[in-house]
Coordinates of C-alpha atoms in Angstrom, one line a residue:
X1 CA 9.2 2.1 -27.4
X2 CA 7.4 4.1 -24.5
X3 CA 4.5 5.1 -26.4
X4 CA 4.4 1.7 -27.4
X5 CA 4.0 0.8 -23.8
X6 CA 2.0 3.0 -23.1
X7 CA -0.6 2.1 -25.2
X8 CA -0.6 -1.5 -24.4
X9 CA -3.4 -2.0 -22.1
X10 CA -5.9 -4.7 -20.5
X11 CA -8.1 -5.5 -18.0
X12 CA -9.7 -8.4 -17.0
X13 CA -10.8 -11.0 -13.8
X14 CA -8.9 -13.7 -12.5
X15 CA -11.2 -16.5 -10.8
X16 CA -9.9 -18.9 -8.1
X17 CA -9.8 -19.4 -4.5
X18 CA -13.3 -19.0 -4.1
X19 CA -12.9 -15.2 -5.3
X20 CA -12.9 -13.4 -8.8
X21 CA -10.1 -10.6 -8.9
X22 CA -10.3 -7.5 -10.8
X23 CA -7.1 -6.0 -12.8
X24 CA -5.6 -3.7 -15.3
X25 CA -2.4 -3.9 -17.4
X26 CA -0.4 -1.3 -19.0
X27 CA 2.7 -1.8 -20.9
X28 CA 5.1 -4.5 -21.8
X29 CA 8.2 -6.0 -20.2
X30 CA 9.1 -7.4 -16.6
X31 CA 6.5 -6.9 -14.1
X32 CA 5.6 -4.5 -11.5
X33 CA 2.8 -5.6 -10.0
X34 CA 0.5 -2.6 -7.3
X35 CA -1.2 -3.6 -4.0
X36 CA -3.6 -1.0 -2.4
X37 CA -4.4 -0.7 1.0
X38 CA -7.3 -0.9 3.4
X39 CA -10.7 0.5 1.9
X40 CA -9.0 1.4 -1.3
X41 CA -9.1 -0.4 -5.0
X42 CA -6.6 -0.1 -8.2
X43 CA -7.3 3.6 -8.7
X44 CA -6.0 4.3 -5.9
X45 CA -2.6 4.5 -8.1
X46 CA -3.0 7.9 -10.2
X47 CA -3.0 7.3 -13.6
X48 CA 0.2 9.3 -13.8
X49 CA 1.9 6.4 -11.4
X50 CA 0.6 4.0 -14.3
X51 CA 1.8 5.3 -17.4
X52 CA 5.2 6.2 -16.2
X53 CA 5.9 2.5 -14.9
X54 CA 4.8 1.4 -18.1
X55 CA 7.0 3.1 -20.3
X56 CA 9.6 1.0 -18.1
X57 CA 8.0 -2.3 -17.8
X58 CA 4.6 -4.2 -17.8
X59 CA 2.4 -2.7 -14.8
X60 CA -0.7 -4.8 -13.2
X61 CA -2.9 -3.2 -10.7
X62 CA -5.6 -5.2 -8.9
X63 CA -8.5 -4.6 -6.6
X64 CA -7.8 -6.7 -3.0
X65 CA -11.0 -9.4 -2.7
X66 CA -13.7 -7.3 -1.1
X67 CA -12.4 -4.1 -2.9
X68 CA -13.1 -2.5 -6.1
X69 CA -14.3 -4.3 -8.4
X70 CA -13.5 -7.7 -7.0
X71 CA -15.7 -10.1 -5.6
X72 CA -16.6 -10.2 -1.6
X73 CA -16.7 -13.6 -0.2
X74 CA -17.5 -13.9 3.6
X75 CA -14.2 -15.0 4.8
X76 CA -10.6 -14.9 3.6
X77 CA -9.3 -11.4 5.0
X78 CA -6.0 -12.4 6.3
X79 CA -2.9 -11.9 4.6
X80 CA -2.1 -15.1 3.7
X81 CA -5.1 -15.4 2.3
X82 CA -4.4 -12.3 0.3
X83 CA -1.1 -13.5 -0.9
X84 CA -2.7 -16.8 -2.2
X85 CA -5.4 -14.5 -4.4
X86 CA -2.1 -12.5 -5.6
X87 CA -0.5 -16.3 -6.7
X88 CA -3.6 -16.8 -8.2
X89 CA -3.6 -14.0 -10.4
X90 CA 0.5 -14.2 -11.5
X91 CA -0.3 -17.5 -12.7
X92 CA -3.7 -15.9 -14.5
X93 CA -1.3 -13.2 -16.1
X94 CA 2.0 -15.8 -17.3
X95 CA 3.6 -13.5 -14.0
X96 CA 6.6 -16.1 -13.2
X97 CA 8.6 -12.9 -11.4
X98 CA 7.7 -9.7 -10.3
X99 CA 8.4 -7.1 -8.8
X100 CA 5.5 -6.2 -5.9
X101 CA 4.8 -2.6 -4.6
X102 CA 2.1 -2.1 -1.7
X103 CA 0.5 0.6 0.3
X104 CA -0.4 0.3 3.8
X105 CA -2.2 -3.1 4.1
X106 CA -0.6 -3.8 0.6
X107 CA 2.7 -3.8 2.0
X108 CA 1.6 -6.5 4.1
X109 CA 0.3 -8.5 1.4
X110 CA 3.4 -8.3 -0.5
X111 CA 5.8 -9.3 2.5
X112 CA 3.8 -11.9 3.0
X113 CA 3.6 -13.1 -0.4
X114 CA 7.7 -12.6 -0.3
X115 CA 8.3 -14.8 2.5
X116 CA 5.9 -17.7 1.3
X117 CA 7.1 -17.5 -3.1
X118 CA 10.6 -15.8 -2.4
X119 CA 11.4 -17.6 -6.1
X120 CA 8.4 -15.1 -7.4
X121 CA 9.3 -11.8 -6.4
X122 CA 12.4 -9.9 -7.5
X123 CA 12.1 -6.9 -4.7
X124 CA 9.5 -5.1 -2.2
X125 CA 8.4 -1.9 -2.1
X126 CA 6.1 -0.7 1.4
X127 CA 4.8 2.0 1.1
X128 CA 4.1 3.2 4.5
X129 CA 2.5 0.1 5.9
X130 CA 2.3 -0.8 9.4
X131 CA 3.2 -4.6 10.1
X132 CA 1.6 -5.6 13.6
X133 CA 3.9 -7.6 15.0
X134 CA 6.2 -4.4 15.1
X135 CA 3.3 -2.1 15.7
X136 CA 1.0 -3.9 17.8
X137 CA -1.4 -0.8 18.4
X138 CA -2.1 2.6 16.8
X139 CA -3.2 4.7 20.0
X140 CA -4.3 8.4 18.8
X141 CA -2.3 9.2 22.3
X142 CA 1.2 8.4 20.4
X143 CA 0.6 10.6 17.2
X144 CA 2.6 13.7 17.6
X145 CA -0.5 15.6 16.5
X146 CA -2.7 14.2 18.7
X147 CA -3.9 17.4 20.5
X148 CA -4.8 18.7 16.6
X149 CA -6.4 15.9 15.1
X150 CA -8.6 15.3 18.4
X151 CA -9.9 18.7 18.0
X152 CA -10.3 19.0 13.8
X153 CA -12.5 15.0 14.5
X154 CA -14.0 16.6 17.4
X155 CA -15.6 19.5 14.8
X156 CA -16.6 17.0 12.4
X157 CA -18.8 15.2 15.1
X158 CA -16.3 11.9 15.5
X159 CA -15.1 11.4 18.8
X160 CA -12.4 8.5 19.7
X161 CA -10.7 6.8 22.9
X162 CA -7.0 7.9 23.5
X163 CA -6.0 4.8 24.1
X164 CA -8.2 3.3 20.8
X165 CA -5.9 0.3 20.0
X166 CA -6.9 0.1 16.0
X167 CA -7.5 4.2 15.5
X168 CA -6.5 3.5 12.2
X169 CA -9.6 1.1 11.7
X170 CA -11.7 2.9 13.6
X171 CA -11.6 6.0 11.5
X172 CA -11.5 4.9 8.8
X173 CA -15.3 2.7 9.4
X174 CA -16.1 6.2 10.6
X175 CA -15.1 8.2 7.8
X176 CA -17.0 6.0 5.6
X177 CA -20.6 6.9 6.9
X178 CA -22.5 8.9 4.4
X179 CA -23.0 11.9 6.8
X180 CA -19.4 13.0 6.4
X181 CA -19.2 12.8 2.6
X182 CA -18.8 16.6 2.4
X183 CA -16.8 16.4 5.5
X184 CA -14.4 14.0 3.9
X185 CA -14.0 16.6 1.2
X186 CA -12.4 19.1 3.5
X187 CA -9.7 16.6 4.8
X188 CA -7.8 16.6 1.6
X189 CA -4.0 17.9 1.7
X190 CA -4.5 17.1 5.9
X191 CA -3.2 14.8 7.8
X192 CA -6.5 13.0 7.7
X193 CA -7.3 12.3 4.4
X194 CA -8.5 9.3 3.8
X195 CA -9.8 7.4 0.0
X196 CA -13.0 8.3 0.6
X197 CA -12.8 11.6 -0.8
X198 CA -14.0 12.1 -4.1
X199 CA -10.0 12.1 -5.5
X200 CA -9.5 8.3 -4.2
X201 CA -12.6 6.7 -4.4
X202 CA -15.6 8.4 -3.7
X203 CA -18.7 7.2 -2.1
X204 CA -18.6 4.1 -3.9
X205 CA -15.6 3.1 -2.2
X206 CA -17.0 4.4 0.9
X207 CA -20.4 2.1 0.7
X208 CA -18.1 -1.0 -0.1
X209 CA -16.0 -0.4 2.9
X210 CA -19.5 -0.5 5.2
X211 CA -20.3 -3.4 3.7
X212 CA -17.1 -5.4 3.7
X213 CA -16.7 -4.6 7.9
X214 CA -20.8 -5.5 8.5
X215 CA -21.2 -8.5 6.4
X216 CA -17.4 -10.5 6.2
X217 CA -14.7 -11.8 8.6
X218 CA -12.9 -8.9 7.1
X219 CA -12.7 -7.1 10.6
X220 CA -11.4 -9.8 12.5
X221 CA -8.8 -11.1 10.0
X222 CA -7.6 -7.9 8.4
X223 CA -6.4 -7.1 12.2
X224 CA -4.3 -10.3 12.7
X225 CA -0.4 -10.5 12.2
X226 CA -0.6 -14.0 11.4
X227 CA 2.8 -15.5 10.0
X228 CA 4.4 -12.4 9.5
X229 CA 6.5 -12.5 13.0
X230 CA 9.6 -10.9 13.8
X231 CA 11.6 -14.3 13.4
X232 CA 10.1 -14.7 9.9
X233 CA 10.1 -11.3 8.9
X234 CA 14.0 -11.7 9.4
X235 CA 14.1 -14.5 7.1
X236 CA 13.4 -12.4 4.2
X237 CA 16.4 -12.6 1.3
X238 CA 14.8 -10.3 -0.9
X239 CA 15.7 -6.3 -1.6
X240 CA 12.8 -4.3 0.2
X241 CA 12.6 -0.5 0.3
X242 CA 10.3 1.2 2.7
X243 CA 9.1 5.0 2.0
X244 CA 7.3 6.3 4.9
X245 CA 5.6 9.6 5.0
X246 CA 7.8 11.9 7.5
X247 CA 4.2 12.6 9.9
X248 CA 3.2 9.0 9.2
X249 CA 1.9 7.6 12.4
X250 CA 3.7 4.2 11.4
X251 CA 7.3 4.8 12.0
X252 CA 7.7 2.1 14.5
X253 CA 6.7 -0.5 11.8
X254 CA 9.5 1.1 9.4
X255 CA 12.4 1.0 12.4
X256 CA 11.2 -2.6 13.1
X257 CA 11.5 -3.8 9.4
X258 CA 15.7 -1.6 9.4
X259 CA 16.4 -3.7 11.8
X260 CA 14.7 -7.1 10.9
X261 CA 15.4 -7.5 7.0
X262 CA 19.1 -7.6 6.2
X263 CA 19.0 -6.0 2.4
X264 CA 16.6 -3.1 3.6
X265 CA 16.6 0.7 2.0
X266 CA 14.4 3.4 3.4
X267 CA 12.8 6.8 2.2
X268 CA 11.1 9.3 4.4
X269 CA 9.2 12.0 2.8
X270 CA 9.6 15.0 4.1
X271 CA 6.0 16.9 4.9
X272 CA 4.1 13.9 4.2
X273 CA 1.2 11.8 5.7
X274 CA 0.6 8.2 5.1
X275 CA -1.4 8.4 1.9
X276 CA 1.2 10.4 0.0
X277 CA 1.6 7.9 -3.6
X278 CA -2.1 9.3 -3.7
X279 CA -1.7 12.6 -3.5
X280 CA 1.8 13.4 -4.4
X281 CA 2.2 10.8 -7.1
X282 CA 5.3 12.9 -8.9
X283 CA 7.2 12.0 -5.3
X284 CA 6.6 8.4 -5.0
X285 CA 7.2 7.3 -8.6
X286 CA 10.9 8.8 -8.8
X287 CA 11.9 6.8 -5.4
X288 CA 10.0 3.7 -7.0
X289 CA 12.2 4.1 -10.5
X290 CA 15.0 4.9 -8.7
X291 CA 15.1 1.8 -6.7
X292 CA 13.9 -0.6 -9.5
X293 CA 16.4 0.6 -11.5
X294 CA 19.1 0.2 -8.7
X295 CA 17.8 -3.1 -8.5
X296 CA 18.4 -4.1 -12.4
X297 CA 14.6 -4.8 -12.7
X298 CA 13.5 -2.3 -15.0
X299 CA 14.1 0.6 -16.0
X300 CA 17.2 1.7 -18.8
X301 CA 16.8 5.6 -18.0
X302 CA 19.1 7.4 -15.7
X303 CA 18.1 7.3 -12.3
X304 CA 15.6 9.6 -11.6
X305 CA 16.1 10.6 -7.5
X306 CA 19.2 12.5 -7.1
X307 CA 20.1 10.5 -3.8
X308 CA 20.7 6.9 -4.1
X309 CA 18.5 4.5 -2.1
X310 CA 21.6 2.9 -1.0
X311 CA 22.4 0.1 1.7
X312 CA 25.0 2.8 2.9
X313 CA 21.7 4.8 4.3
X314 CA 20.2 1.9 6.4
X315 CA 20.2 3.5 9.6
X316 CA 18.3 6.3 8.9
X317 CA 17.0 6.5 5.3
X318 CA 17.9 9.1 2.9
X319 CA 15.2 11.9 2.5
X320 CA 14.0 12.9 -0.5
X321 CA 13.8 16.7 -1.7
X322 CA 10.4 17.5 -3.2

């Protein structure tokens, strides 16, 4: 039955909304459905990520509008917006539940999406995404390595404010610039690796970022918390499960969503920055079994991560052993 899976594959555009979104299938059986983050597209999830969710259950990946190869219409950045393309393209795809599993800005599209089609979604997984009600800046002065990182950007030319409300933004525009592409190469395995390098995207990816800031709404809306409030946030009845990097600089967002969401599990990886499903893959995928299975979405093996993901662990988190 897995190889069967496996092998059942396709891609295709959904068109509505005033966008055309891009996406891939793999396998058969209830649906898991992947939401990249900022500046990213589908192949952001390794291959590897893929084929193991699909010898469990039916897989879709999709580029965000503006990203990959999805279409780029001027306005329509927010998250609501986002969660109306994602409605779109369930009812595309026959999708009547799912499943939803986002990274950083992806995890805001799928809480959002929660909290507006609760009867559509089975569970959450965030993946370490920052929610800005709970996290209403990202100063470089609050990252525990700031002294470190200031000094690696400093080499590479990039200079930034302390006290840079959106640092995560900011680098990420500056990242993009062709004169760092062999710069970007050299950030991979730090704590400042971003999907431009040629593992998550490439300068493709990069060029498409440019051009989504410079010629959209995308950097005003992408920036605004919109619905998702604390008081709303706490409405949620659905099971979420956060896994957070353990030198993510987004902890406050994970400590707001413990306390907020009442059937919450957390994760933190030890050793790990915030774009660790990309490259530690093998790590992410046993917490994301684990809890699906837990869950009684998909998933007939044993559970794959020694420690259970358990409501018993809501204070803290388990952490998992690599």
């Amino acid at each position: 039955m897995g190889k069967e899976r496996m092998k059942t594959q396709r891609s295709g555009r959904a068109e509505g909304n005033g966008v055309t979104i891009s996406y891939r299938c793999f396998g058969t059986g209830r649906d898991v459905v992947l939401i990249h983050g900022f500046a990213a597209n589908s192949a952001f999830w390794n291959i590897r990520i893929l084929l193991t969710l699909a010898r469990h259950c039916r897989v879709t990946a999709y580029d965000l509008r503006g990203h990959g190869y999805s279409s780029m219409p001027a306005t329509g950045y927010t998250p609501t917006h986002m969660a109306a393309d994602l409605d779109m393209l369930l009812d595309h795809l026959g999708i009547e539940r799912a499943h939803l599993v986002g990274h950083s800005f992806g995890g805001t599209v799928a809480l959002q999406y929660g909290l507006l089609h609760p009867e559509r979604v089975r569970g959450i997984t965030m993946a370490d995404s920052r929610v800005r009600s709970l996290q209403p800046t990202q100063r470089p002065r609050d990252w525990a390595n700031w002294p470190e990182a200031r000094e690696n950007l400093r080499q590479m030319g990039i200079e930034i404010d302390a006290d840079e409300k959106e640092a995560g933004l900011f680098l990420l525009e500056q990242l993009a610039r062709p004169q760092w592409l062999e710069q970007r190469e050299k950030l991979k395995g730090t704590q400042l690796f971003v999907p431009f390098c040629r593992k998550g995207g490439g300068r493709r990816s990069a060029e498409r970022w440019t051009r989504l800031l410079n010629t959209t709404s995308a950097r005003q809306d992408l920036v605004r918390a919109e619905g998702l409030t604390p008081e709303t946030i706490a409405t949620l009845d659905l099971p979420v499960l956060g896994v957070y990097g353990e030198k993510t600089r987004l902890l406050p967002s994970l400590r707001g969503l413990q306390e907020l969401i009442p059937d919450f599990r957390s994760v933190l990886v030890p050793g790990r920055g915030h774009f660790f499903p990309l490259t530690d893959p093998d790590l992410f995928i046993r917490v994301l079994l684990d809890f699906l299975a837990e869950t009684g979405w998909c998933g007939d093996d044993e559970p794959v991560v020694a420690r259970s993901v358990s409501g018993a662990d809501r204070e803290t988190g388990p952490v998992l052993q690599p």
